[in-house]
Short mmCIF file of C-alpha atoms in Angstrom, two decimals:
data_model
loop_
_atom_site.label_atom_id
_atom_site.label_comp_id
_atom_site.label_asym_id
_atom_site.label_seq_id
_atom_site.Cartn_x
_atom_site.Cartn_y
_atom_site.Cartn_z
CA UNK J 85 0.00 0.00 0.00
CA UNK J 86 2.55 2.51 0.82
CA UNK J 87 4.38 1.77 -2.20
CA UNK J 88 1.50 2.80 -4.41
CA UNK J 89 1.20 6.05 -2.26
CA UNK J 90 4.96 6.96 -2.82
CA UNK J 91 3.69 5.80 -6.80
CA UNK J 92 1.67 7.99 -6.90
CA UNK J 93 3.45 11.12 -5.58
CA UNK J 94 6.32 10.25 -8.16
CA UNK J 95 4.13 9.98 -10.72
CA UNK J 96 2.11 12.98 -10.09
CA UNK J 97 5.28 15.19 -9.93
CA UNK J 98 6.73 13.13 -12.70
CA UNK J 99 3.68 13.97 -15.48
CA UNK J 100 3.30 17.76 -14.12
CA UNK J 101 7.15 18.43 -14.71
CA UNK J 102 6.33 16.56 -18.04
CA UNK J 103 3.40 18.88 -19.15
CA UNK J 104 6.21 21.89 -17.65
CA UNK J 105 8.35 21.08 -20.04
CA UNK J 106 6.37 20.97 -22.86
CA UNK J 107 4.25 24.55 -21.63
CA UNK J 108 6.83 26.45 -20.59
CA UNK J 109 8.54 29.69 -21.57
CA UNK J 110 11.78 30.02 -20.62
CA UNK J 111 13.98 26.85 -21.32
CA UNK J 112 15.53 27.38 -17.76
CA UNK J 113 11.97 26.59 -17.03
CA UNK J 114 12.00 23.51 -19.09
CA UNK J 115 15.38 22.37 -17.57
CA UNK J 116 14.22 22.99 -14.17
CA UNK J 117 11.02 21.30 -14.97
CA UNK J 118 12.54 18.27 -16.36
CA UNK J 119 15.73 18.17 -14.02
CA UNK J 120 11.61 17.54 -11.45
CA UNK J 121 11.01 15.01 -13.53
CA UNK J 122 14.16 13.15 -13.53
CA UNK J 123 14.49 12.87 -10.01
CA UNK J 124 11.10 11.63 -9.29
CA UNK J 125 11.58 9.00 -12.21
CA UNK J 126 14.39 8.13 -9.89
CA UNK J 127 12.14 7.78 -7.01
CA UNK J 128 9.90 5.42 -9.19
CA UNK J 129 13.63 3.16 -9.96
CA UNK J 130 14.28 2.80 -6.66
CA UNK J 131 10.84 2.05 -6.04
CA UNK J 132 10.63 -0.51 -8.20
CA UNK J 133 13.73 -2.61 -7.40
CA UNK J 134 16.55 -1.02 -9.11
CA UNK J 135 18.19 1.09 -7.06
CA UNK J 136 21.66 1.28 -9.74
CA UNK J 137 19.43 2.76 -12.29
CA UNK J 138 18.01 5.49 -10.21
CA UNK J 139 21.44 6.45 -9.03
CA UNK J 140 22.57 7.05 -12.29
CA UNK J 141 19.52 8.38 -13.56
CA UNK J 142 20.26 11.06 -10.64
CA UNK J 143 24.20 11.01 -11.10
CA UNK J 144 24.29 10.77 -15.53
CA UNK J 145 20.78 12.38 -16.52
CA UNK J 146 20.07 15.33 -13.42
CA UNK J 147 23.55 15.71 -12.36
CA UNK J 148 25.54 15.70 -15.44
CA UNK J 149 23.30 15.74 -18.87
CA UNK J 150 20.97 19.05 -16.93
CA UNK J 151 23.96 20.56 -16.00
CA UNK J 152 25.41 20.76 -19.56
CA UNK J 153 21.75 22.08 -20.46
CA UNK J 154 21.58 24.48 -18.38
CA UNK J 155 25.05 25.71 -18.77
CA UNK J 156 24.76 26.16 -22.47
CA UNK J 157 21.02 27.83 -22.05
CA UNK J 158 23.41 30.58 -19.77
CA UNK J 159 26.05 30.95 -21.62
CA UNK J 160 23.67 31.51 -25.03
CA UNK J 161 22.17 34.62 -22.87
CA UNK J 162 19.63 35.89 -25.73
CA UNK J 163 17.82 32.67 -24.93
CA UNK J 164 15.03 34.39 -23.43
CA UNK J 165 12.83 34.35 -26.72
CA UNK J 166 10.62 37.32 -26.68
CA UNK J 167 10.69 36.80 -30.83
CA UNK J 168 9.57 33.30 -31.07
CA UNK J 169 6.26 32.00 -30.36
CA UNK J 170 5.47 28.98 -28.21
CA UNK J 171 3.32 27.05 -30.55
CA UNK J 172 2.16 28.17 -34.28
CA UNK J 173 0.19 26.20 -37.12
CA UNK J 174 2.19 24.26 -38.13
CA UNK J 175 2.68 22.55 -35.21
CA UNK J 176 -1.12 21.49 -34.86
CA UNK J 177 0.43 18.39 -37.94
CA UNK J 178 2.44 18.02 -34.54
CA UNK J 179 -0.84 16.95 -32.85
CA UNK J 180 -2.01 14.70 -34.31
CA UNK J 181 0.87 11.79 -34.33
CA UNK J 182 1.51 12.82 -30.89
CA UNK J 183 -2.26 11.99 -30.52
CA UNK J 184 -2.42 8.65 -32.51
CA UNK J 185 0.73 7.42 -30.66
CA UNK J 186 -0.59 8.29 -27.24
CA UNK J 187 -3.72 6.40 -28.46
CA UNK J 188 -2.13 3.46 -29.68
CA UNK J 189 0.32 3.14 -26.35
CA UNK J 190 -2.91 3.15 -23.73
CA UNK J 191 -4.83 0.51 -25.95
CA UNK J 192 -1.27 -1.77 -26.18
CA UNK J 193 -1.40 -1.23 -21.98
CA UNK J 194 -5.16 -1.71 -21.83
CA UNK J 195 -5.14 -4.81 -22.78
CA UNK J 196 -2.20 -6.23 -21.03
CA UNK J 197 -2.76 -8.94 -18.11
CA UNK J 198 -4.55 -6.86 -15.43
CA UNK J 199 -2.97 -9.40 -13.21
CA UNK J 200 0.54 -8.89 -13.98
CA UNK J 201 1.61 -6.74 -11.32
CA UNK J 202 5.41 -5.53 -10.47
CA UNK J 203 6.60 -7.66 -7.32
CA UNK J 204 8.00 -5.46 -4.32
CA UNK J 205 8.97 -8.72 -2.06
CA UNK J 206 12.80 -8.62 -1.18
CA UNK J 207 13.40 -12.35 -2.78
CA UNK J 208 12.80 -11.34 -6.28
CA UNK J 209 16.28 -10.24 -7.82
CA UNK J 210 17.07 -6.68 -7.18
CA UNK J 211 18.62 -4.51 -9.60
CA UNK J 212 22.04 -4.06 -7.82
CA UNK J 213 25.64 -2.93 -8.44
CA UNK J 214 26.09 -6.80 -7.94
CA UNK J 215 23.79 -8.45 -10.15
CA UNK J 216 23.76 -6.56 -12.84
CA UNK J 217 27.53 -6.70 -13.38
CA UNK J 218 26.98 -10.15 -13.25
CA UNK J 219 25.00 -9.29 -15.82
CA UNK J 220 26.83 -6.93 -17.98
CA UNK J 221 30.43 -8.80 -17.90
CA UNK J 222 28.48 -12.59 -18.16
CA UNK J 223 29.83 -13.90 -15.34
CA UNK J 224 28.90 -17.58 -15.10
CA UNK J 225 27.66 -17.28 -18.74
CA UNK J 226 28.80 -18.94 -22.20
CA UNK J 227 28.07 -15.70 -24.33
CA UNK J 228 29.89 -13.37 -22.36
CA UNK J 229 27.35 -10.98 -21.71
CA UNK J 230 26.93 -7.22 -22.64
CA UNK J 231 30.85 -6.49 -21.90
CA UNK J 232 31.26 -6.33 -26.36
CA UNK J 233 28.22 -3.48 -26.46
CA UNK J 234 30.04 -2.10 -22.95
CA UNK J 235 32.97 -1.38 -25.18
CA UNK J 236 31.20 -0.39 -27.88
CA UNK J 237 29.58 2.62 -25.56
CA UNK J 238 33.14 3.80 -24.54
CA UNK J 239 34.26 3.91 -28.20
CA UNK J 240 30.79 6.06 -28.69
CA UNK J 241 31.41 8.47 -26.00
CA UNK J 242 35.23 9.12 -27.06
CA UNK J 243 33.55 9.98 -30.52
CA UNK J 244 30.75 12.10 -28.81
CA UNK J 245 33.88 13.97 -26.50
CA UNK J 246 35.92 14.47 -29.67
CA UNK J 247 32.95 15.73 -32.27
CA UNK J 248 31.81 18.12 -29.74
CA UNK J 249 34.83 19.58 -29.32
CA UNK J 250 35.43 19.95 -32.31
CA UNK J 251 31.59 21.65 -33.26
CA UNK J 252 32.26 23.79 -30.60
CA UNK J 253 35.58 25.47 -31.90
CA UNK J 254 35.05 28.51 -33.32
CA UNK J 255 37.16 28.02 -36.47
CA UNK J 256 37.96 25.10 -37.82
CA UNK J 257 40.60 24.90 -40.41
CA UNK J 258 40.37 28.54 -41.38
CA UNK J 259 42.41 31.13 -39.24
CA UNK J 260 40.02 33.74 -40.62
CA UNK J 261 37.07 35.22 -39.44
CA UNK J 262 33.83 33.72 -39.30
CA UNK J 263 32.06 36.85 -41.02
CA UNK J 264 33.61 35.28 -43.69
CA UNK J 265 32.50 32.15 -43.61
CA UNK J 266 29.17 33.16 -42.93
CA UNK J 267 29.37 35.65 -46.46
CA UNK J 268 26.98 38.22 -44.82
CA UNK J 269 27.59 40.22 -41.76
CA UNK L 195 2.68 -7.76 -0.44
CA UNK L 196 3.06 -4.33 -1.94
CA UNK L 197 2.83 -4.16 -5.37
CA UNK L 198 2.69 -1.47 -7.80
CA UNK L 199 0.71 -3.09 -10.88
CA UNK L 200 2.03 -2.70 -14.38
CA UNK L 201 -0.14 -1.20 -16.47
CA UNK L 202 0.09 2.06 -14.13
CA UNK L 203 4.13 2.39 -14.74
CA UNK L 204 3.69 1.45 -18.54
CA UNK L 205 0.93 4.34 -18.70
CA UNK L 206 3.19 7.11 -17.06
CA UNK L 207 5.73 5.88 -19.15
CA UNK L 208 3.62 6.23 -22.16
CA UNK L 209 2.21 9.57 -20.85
CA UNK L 210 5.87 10.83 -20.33
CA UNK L 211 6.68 9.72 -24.00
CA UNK L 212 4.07 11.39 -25.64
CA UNK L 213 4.39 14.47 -24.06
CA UNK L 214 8.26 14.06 -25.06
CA UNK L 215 7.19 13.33 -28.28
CA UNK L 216 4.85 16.38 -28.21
CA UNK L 217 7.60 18.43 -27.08
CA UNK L 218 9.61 17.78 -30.28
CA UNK L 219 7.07 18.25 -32.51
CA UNK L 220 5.58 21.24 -31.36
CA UNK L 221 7.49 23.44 -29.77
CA UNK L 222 9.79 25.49 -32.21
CA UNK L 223 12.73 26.57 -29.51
CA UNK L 224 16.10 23.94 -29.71
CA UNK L 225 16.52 23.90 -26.49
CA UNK L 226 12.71 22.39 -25.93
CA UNK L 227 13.58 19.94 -29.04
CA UNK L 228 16.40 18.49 -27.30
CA UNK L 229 14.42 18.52 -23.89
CA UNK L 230 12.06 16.53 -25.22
CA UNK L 231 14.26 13.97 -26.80
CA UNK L 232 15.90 13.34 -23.40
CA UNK L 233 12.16 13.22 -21.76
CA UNK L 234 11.47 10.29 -24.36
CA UNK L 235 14.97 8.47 -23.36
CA UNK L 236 13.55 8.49 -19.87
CA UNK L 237 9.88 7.00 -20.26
CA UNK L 238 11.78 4.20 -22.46
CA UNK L 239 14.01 3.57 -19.08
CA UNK L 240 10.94 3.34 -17.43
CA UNK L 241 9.17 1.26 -19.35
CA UNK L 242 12.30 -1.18 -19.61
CA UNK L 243 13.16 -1.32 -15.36
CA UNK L 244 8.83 -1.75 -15.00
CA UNK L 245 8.99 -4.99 -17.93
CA UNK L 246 12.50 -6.34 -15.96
CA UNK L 247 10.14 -6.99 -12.58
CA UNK L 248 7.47 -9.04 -14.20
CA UNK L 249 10.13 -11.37 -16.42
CA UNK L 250 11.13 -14.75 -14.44
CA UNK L 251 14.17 -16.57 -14.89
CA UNK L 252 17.27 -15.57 -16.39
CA UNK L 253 16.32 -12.70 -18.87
CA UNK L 254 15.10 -10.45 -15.57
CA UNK L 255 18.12 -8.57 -15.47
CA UNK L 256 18.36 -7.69 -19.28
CA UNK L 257 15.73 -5.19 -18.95
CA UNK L 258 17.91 -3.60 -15.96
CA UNK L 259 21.21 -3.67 -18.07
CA UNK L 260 19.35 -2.10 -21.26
CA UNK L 261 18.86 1.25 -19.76
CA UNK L 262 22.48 1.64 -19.42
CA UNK L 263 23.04 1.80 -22.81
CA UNK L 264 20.09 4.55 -23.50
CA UNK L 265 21.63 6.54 -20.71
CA UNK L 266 25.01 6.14 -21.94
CA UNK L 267 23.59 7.15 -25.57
CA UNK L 268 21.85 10.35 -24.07
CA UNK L 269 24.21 11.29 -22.42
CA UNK L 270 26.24 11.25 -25.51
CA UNK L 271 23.31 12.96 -27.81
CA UNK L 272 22.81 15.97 -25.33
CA UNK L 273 26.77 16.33 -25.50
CA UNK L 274 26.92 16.15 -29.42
CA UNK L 275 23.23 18.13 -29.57
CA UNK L 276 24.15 20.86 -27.83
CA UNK L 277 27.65 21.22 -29.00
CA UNK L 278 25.85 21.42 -32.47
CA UNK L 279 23.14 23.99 -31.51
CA UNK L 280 26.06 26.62 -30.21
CA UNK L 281 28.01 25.97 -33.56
CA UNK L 282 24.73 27.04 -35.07
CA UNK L 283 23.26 29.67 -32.88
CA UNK L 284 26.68 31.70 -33.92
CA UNK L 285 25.56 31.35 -37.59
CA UNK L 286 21.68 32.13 -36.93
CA UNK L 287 21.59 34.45 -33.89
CA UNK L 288 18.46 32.52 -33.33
CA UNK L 289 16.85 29.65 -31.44
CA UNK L 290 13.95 29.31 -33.84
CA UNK L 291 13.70 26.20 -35.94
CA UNK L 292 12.38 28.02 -38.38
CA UNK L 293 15.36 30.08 -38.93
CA UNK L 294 17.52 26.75 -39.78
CA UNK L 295 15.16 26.00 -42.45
CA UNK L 296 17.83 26.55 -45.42
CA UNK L 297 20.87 24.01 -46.09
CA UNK L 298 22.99 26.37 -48.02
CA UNK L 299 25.57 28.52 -46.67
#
């Protein structure tokens, strides 16, 4: 019972930093409302037996992937967007796929097993530091696990490191201006 | 016992993904655009760690590792994403996506 209380809370704060992202003005606002959301989708983790994931969903996604956010919505200080409005037509062709998916989703869900419940009891295997190493780097398995697509992440965020560095330099190659570049002012 | 059933974490999930998904699609700032891509990454965590508790057996930790790797892959898109909308802010002096609606120059 008092897990579907704490369920609820999370979720309640969860959707209403949702619907803050997607409403709001400001996209300090947005960060703020979605750095809400994170953490109670952490709450939710942890709720649900995997306490790893909602310490890196606090540590990776609030703490470090918000932070860059917000740091780049500072530094860009003409962010504040007096000039741009928050919806316009064309975004109402946004509606409706945004509609038919939502749609689709809660009939998939609907129908599932209404008896099919997630178990809270202590026995069932908790998402841990320990087991899901186990996990990752197959120990006690023939196939060796996830430790080849573990590799394959590092390899992706040395790329990710190196192209945004490199996006974020001002010049490239040229030692010129960038008023050149650009051709116009 | 205390159970939380199923179909209530897949529909905040789903709820969370659409308004992601609404997010992209509607709003016309980059910053909400990339917000919304990283509030999509999340309800797909979600909906992975609430599937891992109801599997039996040996596949019940694949839908805890699996998250890992979207994390890991955010992570990397906000880096890459971002790093992409300064290079082009300095072109545009805008954070309309209208104003990124031509390929040349």
């Amino acid at each position: 019972m008092i897990a579907q209380v704490y369920f609820w809370i999370f979720a309640a704060i969860a959707a209403a930093c949702a619907l803050g992202v997607m409403l709001s003005r400001h996209p300090i606002n947005g960060a703020m409302s979605l750095i809400g959301t994170m953490v109670s989708l952490a709450g939710i983790f942890s709720l649900i037996a995997s306490p790893f994931m909602a310490t890196l969903q606090v540590l990776v996604y609030a703490g470090a992937v918000m932070m860059l956010v917000v740091f780049v919505i500072m530094v860009l200080n003409c962010a504040k967007d007096h000039s741009t409005p928050l919806f316009d037509g064309a975004g109402l062709f946004g509606v409706l796929p945004a509609a038919a998916l939502g749609a689709l989703l809660v009939r998939v869900f609907v129908g599932l097993d209404k008896q099919a419940t997630v178990a809270m009891n202590p026995q069932a295997p908790r998402g841990d530091v320990d087991a899901i190493s186990k996990t990752l780097f197959g120990a006690g398995q023939h196939t060796g696990g996830w430790a080849l697509l573990f590799l394959a992440v590092g390899i992706l965020l040395l790329t990710a490191i190196v192209g945004a560095v490199l996006l974020a330099k001002r010049h490239l190659d040229s030692p010129s201006e960038p008023a050149t570049i650009e051709g116009g002012h | 016992m205390d159970t939380i059933p199923l179909i209530h974490l897949q529909l905040l999930s789903a709820f969370l993904f659409v308004a992601g998904l609404a997010t992209v699609l509607l709003r016309r700032n980059l910053f909400f655009v990339l917000m919304g891509v990283e509030l999509m990454l999340n309800a797909a965590n979600l909906s992975f760690l609430a599937w891992s508790r109801v599997q039996s057996g040996a596949s019940t930790m694949e839908g805890q590792v699996s998250p890992l790797f979207s994390i890991a892959i955010a992570a990397a898109e906000a880096c890459v994403g971002l790093a992409m909308l300064l290079a082009v802010f300095r072109s545009r002096e805008s954070l309309d996506t209208d104003a990124y609606s031509r390929m040349k120059e």
